[in-house]
PDB file of C-alpha atoms in Angstrom:
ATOM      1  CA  UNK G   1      44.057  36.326  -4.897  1.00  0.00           C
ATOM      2  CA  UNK G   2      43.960  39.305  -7.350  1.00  0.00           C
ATOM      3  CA  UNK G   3      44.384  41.928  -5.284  1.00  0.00           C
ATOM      4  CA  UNK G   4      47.677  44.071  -6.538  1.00  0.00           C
ATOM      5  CA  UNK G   5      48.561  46.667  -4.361  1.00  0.00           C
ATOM      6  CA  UNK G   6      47.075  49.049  -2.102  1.00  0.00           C
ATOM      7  CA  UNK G   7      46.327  52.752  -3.634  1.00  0.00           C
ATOM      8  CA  UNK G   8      45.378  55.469  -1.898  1.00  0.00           C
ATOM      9  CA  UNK G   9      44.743  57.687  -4.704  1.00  0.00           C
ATOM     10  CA  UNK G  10      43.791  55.320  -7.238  1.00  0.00           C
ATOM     11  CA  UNK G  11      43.443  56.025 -11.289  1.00  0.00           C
ATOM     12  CA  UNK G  12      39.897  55.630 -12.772  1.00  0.00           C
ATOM     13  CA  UNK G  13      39.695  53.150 -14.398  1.00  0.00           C
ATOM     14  CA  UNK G  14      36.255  50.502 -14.163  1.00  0.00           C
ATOM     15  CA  UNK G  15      34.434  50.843 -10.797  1.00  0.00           C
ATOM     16  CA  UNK G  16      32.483  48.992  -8.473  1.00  0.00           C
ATOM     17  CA  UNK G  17      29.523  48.583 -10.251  1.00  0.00           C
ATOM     18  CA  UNK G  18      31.537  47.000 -12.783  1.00  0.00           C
ATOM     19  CA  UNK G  19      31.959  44.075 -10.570  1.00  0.00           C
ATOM     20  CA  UNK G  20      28.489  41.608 -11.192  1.00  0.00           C
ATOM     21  CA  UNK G  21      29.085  42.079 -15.049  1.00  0.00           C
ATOM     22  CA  UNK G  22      32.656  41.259 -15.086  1.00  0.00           C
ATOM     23  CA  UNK G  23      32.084  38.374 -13.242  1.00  0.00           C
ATOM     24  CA  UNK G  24      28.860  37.113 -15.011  1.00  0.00           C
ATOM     25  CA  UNK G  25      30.956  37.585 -18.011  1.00  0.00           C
ATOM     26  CA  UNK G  26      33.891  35.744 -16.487  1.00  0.00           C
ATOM     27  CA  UNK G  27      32.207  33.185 -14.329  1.00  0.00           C
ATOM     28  CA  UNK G  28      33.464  29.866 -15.923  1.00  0.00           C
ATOM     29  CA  UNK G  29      37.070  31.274 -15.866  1.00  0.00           C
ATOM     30  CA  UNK G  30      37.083  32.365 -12.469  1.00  0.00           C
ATOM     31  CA  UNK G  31      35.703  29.076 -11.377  1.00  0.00           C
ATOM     32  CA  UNK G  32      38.424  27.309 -13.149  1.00  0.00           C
ATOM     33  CA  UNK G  33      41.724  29.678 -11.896  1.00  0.00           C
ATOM     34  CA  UNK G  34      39.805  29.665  -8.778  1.00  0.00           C
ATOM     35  CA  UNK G  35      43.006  28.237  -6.404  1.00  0.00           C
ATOM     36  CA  UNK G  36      41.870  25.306  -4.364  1.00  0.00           C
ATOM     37  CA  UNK G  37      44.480  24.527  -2.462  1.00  0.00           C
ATOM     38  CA  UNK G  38      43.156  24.814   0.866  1.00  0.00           C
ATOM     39  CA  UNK G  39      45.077  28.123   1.897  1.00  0.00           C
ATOM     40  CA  UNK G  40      42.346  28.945   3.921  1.00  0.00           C
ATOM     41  CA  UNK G  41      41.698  25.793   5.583  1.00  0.00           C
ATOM     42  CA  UNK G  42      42.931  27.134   8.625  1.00  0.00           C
ATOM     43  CA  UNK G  43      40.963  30.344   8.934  1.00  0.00           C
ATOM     44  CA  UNK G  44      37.718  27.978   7.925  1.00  0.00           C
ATOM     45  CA  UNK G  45      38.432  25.571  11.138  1.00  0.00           C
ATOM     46  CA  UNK G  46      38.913  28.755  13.235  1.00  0.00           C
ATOM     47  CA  UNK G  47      35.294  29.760  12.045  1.00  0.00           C
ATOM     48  CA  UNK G  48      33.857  26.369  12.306  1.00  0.00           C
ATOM     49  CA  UNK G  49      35.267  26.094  15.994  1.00  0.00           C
ATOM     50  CA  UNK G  50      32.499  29.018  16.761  1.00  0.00           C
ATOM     51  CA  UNK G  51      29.811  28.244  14.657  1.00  0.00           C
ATOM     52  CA  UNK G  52      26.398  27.131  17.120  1.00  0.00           C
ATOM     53  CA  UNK G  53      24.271  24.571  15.107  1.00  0.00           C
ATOM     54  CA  UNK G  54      22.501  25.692  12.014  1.00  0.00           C
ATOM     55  CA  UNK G  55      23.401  26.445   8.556  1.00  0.00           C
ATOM     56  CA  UNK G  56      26.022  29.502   7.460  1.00  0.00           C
ATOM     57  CA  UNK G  57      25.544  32.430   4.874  1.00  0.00           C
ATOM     58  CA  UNK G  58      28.376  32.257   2.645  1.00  0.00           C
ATOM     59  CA  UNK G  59      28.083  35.924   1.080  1.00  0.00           C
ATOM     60  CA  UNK G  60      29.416  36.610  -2.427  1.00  0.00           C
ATOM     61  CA  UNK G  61      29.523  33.146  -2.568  1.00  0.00           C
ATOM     62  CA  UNK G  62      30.847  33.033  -6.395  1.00  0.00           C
ATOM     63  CA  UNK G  63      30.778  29.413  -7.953  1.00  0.00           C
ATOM     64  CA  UNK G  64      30.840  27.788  -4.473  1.00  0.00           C
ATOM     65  CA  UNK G  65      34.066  26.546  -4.403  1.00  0.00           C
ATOM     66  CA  UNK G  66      35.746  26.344  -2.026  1.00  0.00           C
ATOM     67  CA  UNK G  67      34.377  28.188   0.647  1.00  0.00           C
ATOM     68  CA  UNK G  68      30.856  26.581   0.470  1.00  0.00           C
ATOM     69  CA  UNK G  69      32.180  23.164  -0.262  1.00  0.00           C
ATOM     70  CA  UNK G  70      34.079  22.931   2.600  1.00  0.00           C
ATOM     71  CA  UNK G  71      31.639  24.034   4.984  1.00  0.00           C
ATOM     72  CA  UNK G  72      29.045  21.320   2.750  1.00  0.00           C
ATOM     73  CA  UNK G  73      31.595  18.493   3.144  1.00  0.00           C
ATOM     74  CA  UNK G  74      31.341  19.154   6.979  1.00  0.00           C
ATOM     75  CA  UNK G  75      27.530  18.518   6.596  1.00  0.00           C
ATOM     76  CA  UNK G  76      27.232  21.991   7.143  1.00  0.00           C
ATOM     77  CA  UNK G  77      23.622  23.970   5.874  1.00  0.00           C
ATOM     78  CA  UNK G  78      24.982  26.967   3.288  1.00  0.00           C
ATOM     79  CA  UNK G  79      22.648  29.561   1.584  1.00  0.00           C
ATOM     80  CA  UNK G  80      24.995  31.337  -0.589  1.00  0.00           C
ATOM     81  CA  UNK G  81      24.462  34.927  -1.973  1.00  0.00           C
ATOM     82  CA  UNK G  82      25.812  36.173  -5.178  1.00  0.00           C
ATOM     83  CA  UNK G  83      24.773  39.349  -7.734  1.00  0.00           C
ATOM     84  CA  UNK G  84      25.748  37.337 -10.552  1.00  0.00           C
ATOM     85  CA  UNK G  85      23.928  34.677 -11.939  1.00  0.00           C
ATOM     86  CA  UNK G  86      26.279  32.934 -14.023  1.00  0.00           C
ATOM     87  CA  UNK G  87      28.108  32.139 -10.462  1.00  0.00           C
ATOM     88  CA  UNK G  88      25.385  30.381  -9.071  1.00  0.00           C
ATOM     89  CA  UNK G  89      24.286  28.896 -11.690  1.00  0.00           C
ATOM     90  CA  UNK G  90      27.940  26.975 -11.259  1.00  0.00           C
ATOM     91  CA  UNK G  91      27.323  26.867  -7.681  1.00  0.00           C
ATOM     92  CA  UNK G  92      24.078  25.198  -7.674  1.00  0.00           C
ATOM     93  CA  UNK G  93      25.486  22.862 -10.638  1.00  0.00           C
ATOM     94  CA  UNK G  94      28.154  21.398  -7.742  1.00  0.00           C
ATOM     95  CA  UNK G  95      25.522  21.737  -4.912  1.00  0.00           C
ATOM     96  CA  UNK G  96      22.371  21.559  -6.038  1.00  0.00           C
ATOM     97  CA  UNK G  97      20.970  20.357  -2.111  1.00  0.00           C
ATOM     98  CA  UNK G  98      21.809  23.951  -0.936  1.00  0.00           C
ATOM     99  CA  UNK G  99      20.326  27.123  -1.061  1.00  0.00           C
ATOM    100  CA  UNK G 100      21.677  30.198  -3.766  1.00  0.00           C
ATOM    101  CA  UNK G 101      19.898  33.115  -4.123  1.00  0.00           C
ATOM    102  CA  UNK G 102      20.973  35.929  -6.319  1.00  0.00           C
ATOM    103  CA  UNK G 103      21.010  39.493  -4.887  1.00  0.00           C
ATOM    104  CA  UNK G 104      23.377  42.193  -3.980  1.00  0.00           C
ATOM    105  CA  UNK G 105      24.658  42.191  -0.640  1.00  0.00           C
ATOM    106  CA  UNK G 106      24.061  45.623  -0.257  1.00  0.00           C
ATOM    107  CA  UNK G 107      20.462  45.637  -0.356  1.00  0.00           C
ATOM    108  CA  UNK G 108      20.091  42.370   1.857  1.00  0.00           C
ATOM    109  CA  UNK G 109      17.299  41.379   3.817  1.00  0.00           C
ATOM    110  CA  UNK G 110      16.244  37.407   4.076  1.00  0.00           C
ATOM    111  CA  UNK G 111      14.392  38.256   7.767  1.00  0.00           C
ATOM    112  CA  UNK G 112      16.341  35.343   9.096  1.00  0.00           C
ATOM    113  CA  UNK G 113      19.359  34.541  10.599  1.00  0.00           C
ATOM    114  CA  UNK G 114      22.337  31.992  10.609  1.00  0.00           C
ATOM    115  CA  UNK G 115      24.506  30.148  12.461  1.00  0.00           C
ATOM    116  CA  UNK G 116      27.771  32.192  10.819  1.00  0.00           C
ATOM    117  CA  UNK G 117      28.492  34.698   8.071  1.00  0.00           C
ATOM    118  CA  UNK G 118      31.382  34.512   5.724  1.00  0.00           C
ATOM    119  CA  UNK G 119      32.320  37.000   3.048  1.00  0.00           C
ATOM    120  CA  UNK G 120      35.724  35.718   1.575  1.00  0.00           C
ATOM    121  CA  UNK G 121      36.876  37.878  -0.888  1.00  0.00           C
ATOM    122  CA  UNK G 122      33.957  39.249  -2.223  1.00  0.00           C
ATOM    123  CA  UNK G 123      32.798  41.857   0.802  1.00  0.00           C
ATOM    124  CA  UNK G 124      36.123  44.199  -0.597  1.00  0.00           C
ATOM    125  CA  UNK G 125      34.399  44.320  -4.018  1.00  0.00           C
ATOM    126  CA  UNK G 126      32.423  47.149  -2.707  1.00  0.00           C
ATOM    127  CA  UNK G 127      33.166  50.827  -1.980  1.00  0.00           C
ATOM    128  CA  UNK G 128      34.562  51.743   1.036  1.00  0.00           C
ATOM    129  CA  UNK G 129      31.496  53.674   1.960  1.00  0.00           C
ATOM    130  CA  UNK G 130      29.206  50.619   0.894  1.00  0.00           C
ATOM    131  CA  UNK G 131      31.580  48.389   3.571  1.00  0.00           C
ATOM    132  CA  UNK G 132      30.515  50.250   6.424  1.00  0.00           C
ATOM    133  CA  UNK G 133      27.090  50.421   5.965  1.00  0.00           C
ATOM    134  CA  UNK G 134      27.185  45.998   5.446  1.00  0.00           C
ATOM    135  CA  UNK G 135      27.840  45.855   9.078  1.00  0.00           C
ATOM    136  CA  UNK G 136      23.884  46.623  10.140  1.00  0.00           C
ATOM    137  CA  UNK G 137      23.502  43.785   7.699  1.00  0.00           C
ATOM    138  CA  UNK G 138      25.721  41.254   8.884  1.00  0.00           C
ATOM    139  CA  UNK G 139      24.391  42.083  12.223  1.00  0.00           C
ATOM    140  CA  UNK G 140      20.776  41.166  11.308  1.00  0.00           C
ATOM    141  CA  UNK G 141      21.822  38.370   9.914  1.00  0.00           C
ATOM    142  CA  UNK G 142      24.318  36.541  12.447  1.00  0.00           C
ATOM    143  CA  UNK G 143      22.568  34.693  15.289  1.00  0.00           C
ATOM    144  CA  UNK G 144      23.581  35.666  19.014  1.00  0.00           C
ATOM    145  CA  UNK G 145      27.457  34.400  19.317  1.00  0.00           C
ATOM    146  CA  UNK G 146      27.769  33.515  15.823  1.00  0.00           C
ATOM    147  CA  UNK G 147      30.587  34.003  13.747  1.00  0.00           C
ATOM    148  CA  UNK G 148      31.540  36.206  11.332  1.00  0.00           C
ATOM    149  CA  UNK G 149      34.497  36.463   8.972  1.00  0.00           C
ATOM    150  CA  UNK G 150      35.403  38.424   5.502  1.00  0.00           C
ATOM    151  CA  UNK G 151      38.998  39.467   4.291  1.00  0.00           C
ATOM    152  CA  UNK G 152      39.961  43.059   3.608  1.00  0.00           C
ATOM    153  CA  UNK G 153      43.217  44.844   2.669  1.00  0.00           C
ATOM    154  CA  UNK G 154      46.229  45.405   4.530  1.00  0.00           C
ATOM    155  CA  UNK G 155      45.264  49.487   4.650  1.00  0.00           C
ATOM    156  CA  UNK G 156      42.500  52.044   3.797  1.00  0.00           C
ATOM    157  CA  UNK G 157      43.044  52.181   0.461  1.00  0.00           C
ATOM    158  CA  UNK G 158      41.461  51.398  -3.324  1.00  0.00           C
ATOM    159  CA  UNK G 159      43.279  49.124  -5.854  1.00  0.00           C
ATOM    160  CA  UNK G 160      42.429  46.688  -8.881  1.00  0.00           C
ATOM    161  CA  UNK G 161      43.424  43.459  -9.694  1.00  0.00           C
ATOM    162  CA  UNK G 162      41.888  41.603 -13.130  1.00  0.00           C
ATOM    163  CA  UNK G 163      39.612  38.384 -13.871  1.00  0.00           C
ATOM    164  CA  UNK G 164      39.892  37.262 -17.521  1.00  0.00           C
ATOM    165  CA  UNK G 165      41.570  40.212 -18.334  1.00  0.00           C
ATOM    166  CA  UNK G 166      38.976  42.481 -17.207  1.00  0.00           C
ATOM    167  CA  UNK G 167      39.748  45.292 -14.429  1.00  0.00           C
ATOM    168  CA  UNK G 168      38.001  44.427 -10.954  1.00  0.00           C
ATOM    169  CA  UNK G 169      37.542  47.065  -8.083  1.00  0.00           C
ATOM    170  CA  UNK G 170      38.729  46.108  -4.745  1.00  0.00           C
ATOM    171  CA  UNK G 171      38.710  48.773  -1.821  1.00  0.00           C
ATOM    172  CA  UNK G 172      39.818  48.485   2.085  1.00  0.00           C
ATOM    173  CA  UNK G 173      39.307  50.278   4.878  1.00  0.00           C
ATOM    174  CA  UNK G 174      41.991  50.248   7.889  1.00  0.00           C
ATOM    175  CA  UNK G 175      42.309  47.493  10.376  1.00  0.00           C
ATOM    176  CA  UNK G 176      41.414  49.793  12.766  1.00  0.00           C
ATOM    177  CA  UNK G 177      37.886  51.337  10.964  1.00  0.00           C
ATOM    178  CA  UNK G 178      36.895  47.526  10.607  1.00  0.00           C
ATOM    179  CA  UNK G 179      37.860  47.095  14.449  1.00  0.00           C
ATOM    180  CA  UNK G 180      35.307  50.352  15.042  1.00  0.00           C
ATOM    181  CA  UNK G 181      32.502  49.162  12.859  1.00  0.00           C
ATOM    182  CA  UNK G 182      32.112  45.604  14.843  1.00  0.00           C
ATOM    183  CA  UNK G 183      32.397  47.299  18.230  1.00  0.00           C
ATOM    184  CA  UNK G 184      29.608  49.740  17.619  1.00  0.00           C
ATOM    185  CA  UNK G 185      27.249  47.346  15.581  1.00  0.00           C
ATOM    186  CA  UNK G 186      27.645  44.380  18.504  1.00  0.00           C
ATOM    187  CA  UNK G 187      30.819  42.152  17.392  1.00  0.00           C
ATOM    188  CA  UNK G 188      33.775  41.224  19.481  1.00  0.00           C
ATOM    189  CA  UNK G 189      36.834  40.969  17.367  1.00  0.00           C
ATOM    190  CA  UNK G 190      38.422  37.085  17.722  1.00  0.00           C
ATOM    191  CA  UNK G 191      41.569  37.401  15.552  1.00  0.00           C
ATOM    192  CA  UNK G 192      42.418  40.038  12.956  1.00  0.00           C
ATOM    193  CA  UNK G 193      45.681  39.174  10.537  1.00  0.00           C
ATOM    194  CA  UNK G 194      47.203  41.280   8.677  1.00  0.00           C
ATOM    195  CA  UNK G 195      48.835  39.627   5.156  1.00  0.00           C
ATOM    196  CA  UNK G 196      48.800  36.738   7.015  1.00  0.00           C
ATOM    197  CA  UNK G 197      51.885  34.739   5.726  1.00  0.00           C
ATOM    198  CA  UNK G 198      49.929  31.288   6.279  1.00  0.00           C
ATOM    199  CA  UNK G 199      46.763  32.867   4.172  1.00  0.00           C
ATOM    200  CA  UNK G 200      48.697  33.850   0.958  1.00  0.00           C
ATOM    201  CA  UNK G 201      49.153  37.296   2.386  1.00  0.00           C
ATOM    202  CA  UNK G 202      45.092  37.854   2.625  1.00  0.00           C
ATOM    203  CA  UNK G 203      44.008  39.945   5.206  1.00  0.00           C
ATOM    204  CA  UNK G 204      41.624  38.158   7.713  1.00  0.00           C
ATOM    205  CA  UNK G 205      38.974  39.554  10.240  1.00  0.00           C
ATOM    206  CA  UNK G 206      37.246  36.864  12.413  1.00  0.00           C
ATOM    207  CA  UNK G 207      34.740  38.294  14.740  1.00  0.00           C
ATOM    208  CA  UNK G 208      31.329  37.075  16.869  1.00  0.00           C
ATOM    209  CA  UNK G 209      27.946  38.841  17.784  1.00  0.00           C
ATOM    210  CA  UNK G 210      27.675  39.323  21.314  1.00  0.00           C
ATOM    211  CA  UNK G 211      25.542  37.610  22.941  1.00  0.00           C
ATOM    212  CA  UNK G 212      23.423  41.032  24.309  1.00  0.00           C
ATOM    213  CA  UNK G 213      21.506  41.276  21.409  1.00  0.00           C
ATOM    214  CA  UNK G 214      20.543  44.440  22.472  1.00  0.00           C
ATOM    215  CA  UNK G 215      24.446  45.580  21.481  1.00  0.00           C
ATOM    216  CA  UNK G 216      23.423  44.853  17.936  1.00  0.00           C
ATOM    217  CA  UNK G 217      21.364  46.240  15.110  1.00  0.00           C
ATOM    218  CA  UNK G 218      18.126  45.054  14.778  1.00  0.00           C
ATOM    219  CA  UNK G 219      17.184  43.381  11.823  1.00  0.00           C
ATOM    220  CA  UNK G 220      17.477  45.220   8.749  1.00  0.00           C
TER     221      UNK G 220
END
């Protein structure tokens, strides 16, 4: 986890569209200070335990591990998004069965949709302006009662943290902004953690589509 602490007047220093060049840069040593020691195991069942059939988009999916592992080890479908290339070229090196596609989140639009959506430390890489605007996005991408699940900060706030010794950008807004966003773009909120103690103090939304469709944004 790299975040530091939560800022909110932060110094300039290197911004968010610093982000896909630090980590193309620093791809290899991410992937190998990368903690896999299942600290998130229990968030991942919690997802699972919603998922309908059909395959998950695992977005900012970095090197794969060990977010799209896991899910890949459960015989689970992943198509996993990342900006930088260097990532996926890791990713697809451990997985090469699955699907990796390189594009910025942002701009998203693969006219289809999945069985769940995870964005695990990688969706508060972006601005918090950029954040709310994803939510149309995840919507048109998230199947009817599918899951979806990223991690955030603790507050509204900006802060950095480093890869490699590089500065990376990390933003939040509050619990209760992120609680807003879902409601009026068609989610239901399952569980929302704050520094959750069993998560190495990450900061964990888990919410599902509604059903209505109609409650939703249509496809983007």
């Amino acid at each position: 986890m790299f975040i530091l602490r939560w800022l909110g007047d932060a110094t300039a220093r290197r911004g968010p569209e610093d982000i896909l060049g630090t980590y193309e840069r620093q791809a290899r040593h991410f992937d190998a200070k990368r903690s896999r020691g299942g600290m998130e195991d229990g968030w991942l069942t919690k997802f699972a335990g919603l998922l309908p059939d059909g395959p998950i988009l695992d977005l900012g999916c970095g090197a794969g591990a060990p977010i799209a592992e896991w899910f890949a080890a459960r015989g689970r479908g992943v198509t996993g998004v990342d900006g930088a290339a260097a990532m996926l070229a890791l990713a697809a090196q451990r997985m090469p069965e699955q699907d990796w596609i390189q594009a910025d989140m942002r701009g998203l639009a693969l006219n289809r949709q999945f069985a769940g959506l995870i964005a695990w430390n990688s969706f508060f890489h972006l601005t918090p302006h950029d954040q709310a605007a994803m939510f149309p996005i995840f919507a048109a991408h998230l199947s009817p009662g599918g899951p979806l699940m990223f991690t955030c900060g603790p507050a509204a706030g900006e802060t950095w943290g480093q890869v490699g010794g590089e500065d990376v950008y990390h933003a939040s807004l509050s619990p209760d902004a992120y609680r807003d966003l879902l409601d009026r773009h068609g989610f239901e909120v399952v569980d929302f953690v704050v520094e959750d103690p069993d998560c190495n103090r990450h900061s964990v939304c888990l919410a599902r589509k509604c059903q209505d469709s109609s409650r939703a944004t249509s496809m983007v």
